[in-house]
Short mmCIF file of C-alpha atoms and ligand atoms in Angstrom, two decimals:
data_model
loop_
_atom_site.label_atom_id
_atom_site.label_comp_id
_atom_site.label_asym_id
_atom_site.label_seq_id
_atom_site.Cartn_x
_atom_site.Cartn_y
_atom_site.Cartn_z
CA UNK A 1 128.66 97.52 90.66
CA UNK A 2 131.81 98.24 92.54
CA UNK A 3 134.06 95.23 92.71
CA UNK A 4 134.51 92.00 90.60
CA UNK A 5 132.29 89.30 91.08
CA UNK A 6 134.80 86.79 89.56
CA UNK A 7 137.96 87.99 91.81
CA UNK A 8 136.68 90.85 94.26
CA UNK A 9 138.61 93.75 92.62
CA UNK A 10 137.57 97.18 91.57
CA UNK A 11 135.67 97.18 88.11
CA UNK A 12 135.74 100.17 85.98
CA UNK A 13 132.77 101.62 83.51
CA UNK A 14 134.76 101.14 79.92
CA UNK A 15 133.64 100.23 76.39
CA UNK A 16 135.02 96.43 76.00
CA UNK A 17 137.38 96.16 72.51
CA UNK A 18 134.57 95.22 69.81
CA UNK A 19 131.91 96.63 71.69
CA UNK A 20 129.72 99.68 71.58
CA UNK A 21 128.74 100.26 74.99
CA UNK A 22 130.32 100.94 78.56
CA UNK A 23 130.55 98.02 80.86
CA UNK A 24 131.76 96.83 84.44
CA UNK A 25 135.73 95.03 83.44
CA UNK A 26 137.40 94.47 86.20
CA UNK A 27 140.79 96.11 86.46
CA UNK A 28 142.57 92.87 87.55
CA UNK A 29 141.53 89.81 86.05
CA UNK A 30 139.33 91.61 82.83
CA UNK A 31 136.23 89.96 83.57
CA UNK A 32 133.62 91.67 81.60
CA UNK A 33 130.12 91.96 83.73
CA UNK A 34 127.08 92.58 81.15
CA UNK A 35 124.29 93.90 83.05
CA UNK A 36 120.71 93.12 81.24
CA UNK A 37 117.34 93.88 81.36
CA UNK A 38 114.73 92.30 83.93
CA UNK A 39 111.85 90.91 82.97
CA UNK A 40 108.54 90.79 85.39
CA UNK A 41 106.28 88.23 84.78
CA UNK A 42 102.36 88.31 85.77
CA UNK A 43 98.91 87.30 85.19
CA UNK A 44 95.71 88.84 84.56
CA UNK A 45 93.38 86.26 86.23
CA UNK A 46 89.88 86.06 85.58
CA UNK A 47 87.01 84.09 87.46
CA UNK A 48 83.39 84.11 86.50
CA UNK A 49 83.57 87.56 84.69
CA UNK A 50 85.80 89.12 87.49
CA UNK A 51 89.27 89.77 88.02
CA UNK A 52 91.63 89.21 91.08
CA UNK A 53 93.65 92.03 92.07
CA UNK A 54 95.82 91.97 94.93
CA UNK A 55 96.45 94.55 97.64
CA UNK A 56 100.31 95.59 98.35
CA UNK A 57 101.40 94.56 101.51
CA UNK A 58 105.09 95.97 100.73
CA UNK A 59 106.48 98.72 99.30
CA UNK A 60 106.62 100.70 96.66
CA UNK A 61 102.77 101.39 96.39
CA UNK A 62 101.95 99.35 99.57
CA UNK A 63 98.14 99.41 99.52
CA UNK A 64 97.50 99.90 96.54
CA UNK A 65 95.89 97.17 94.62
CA UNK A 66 97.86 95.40 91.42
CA UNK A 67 98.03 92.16 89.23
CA UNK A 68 99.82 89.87 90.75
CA UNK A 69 103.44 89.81 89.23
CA UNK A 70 107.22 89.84 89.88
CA UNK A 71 111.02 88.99 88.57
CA UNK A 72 111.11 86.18 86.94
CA UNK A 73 113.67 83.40 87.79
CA UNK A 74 116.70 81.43 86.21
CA UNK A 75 115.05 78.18 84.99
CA UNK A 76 111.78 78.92 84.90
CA UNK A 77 109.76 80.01 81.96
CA UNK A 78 107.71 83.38 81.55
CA UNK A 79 104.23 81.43 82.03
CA UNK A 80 105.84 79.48 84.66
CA UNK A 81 106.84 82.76 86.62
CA UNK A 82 103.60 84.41 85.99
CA UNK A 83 102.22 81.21 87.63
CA UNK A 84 104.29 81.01 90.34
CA UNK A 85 104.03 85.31 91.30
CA UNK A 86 100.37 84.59 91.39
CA UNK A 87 100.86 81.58 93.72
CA UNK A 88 103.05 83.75 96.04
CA UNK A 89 101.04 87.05 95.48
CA UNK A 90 97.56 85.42 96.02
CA UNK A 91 97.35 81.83 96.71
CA UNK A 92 95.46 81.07 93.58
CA UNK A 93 96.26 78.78 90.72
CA UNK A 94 96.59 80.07 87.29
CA UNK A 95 95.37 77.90 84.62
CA UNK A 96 95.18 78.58 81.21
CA UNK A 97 97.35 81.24 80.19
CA UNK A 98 97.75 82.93 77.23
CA UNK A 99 100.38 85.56 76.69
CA UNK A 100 98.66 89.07 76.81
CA UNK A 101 100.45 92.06 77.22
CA UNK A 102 103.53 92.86 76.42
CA UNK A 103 105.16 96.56 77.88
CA UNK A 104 109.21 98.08 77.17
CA UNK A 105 109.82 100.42 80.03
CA UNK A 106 113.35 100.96 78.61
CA UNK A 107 114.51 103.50 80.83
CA UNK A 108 114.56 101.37 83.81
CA UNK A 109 115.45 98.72 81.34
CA UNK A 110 112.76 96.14 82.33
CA UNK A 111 110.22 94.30 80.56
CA UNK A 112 106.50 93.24 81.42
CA UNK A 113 104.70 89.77 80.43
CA UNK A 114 101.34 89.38 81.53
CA UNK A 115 99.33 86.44 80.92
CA UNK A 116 95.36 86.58 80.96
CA UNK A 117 94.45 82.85 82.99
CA UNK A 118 91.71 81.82 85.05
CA UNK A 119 91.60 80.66 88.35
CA UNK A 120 91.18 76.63 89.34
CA UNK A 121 88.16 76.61 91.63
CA UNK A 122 87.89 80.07 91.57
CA UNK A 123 90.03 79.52 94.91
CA UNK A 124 92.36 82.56 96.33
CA UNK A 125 94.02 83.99 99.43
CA UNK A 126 96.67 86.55 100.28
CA UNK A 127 100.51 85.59 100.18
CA UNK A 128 102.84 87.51 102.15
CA UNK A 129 103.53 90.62 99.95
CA UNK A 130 99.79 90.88 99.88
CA UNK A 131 97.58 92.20 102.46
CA UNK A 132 93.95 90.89 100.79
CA UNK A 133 93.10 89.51 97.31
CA UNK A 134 89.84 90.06 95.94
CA UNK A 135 87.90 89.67 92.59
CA UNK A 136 86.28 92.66 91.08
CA UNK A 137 83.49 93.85 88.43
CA UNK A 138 84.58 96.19 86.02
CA UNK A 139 82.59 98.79 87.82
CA UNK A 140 83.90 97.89 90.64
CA UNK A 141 88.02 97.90 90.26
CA UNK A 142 89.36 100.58 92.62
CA UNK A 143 90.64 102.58 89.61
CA UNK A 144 92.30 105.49 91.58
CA UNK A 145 94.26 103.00 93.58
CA UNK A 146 96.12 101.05 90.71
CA UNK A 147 99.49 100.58 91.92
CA UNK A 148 101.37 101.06 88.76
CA UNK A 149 100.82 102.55 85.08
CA UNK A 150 101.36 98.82 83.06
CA UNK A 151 98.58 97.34 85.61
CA UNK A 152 96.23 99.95 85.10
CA UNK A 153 96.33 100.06 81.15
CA UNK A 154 96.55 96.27 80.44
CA UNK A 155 92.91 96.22 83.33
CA UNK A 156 91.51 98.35 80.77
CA UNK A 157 92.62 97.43 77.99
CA UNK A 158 91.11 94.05 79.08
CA UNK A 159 87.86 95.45 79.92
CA UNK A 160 87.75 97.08 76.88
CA UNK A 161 88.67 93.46 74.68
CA UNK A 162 86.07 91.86 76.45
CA UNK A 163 83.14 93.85 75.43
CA UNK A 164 85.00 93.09 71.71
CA UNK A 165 85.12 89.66 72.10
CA UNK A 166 88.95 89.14 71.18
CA UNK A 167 92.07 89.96 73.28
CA UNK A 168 94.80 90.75 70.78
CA UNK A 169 98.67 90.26 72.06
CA UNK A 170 100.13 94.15 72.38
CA UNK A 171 103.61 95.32 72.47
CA UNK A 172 104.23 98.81 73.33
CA UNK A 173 106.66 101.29 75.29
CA UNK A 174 106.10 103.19 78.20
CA UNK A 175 108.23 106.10 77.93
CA UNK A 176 109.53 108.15 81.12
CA UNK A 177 107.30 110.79 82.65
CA UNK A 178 108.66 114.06 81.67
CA UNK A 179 108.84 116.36 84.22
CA UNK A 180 106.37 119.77 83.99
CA UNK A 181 108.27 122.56 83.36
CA UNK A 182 108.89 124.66 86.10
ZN1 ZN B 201 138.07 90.20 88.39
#
């Protein structure tokens, strides 16, 4: 952030009176701008033993297949969102959904809900940020082209539940990669 939302001067990075952390005050009018997580809302939707995974049509990772998912939006709740991504991401309706999976990815300071749901009619399509949609076997998920680390555990950790018979809520961090040493 460079200038003041509130009156369009410069901000500055300092630690607010009574607070414990740096934030964007403006040097003029002492607006303080709190900058918070994001939190990206999706579903995990199943239909007839199979679930529907969506190709990227954007980037980062376009082509590579993911759950649908996205930011969610003032006003609208988490299972809301997660309905509405997989709307936009796949032209399918999510219905029943029950919270899932929860991931902290703190050092990019964003949070993941996904929601397992089925599918009314067991009806899809692709929405613009997708290039195809399609349902998949376990045996069948194209493993080695999983768009992103939090898709690819919470697939198997589904997989994994079902054979169990009971799909647990889990919370749990992903931490940044470290880089090998060189
Ligand atoms: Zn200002």
């Amino acid at each position: 952030m460079n200038f003041c939302s509130s009156c369009g001067s410069a901000v500055s990075l300092t630690i607010p009176a009574g607070d414990d952390r740096e934030r964007y005050v403006c040097v003029s009018c002492e607006a303080i701008h709190y900058t918070n997580p994001r939190v990206i809302v999706g579903c995990l939707p199943v239909y007839e033993g199979r679930v529907l995974l969506c190709r990227r049509a954007i980037e980062p990772r376009r082509n590579f297949w993911t759950l649908p998912a996205g930011f969610m939006e003032n006003g609208e709740t988490s299972a809301g969102g997660a309905a509405r991504e997989t709307w936009e991401e796949a032209e399918a309706k999510a219905i029943d959904l029950q919270l899932y999976r929860i991931f902290d990815v703190p050092h990019i300071s964003q949070l993941y809900m996904f929601y397992r749901c089925g599918l009314e009619d067991g009806a899809f399509g692709a929405g613009p940020e997708s290039l195809e949609s399609a349902l998949f076997d376990e045996a069948d998920v194209p493993w080695d082209e999983i768009a992103f680390p939090v898709v690819y555990k919470a697939l198997k950790e589904y997989f994994d539940d079902r054979r169990r018979g009971e799909y647990p809520v889990r919370v749990s961090s992903i931490e940044r990669l470290k880089r090998p040493p060189a």
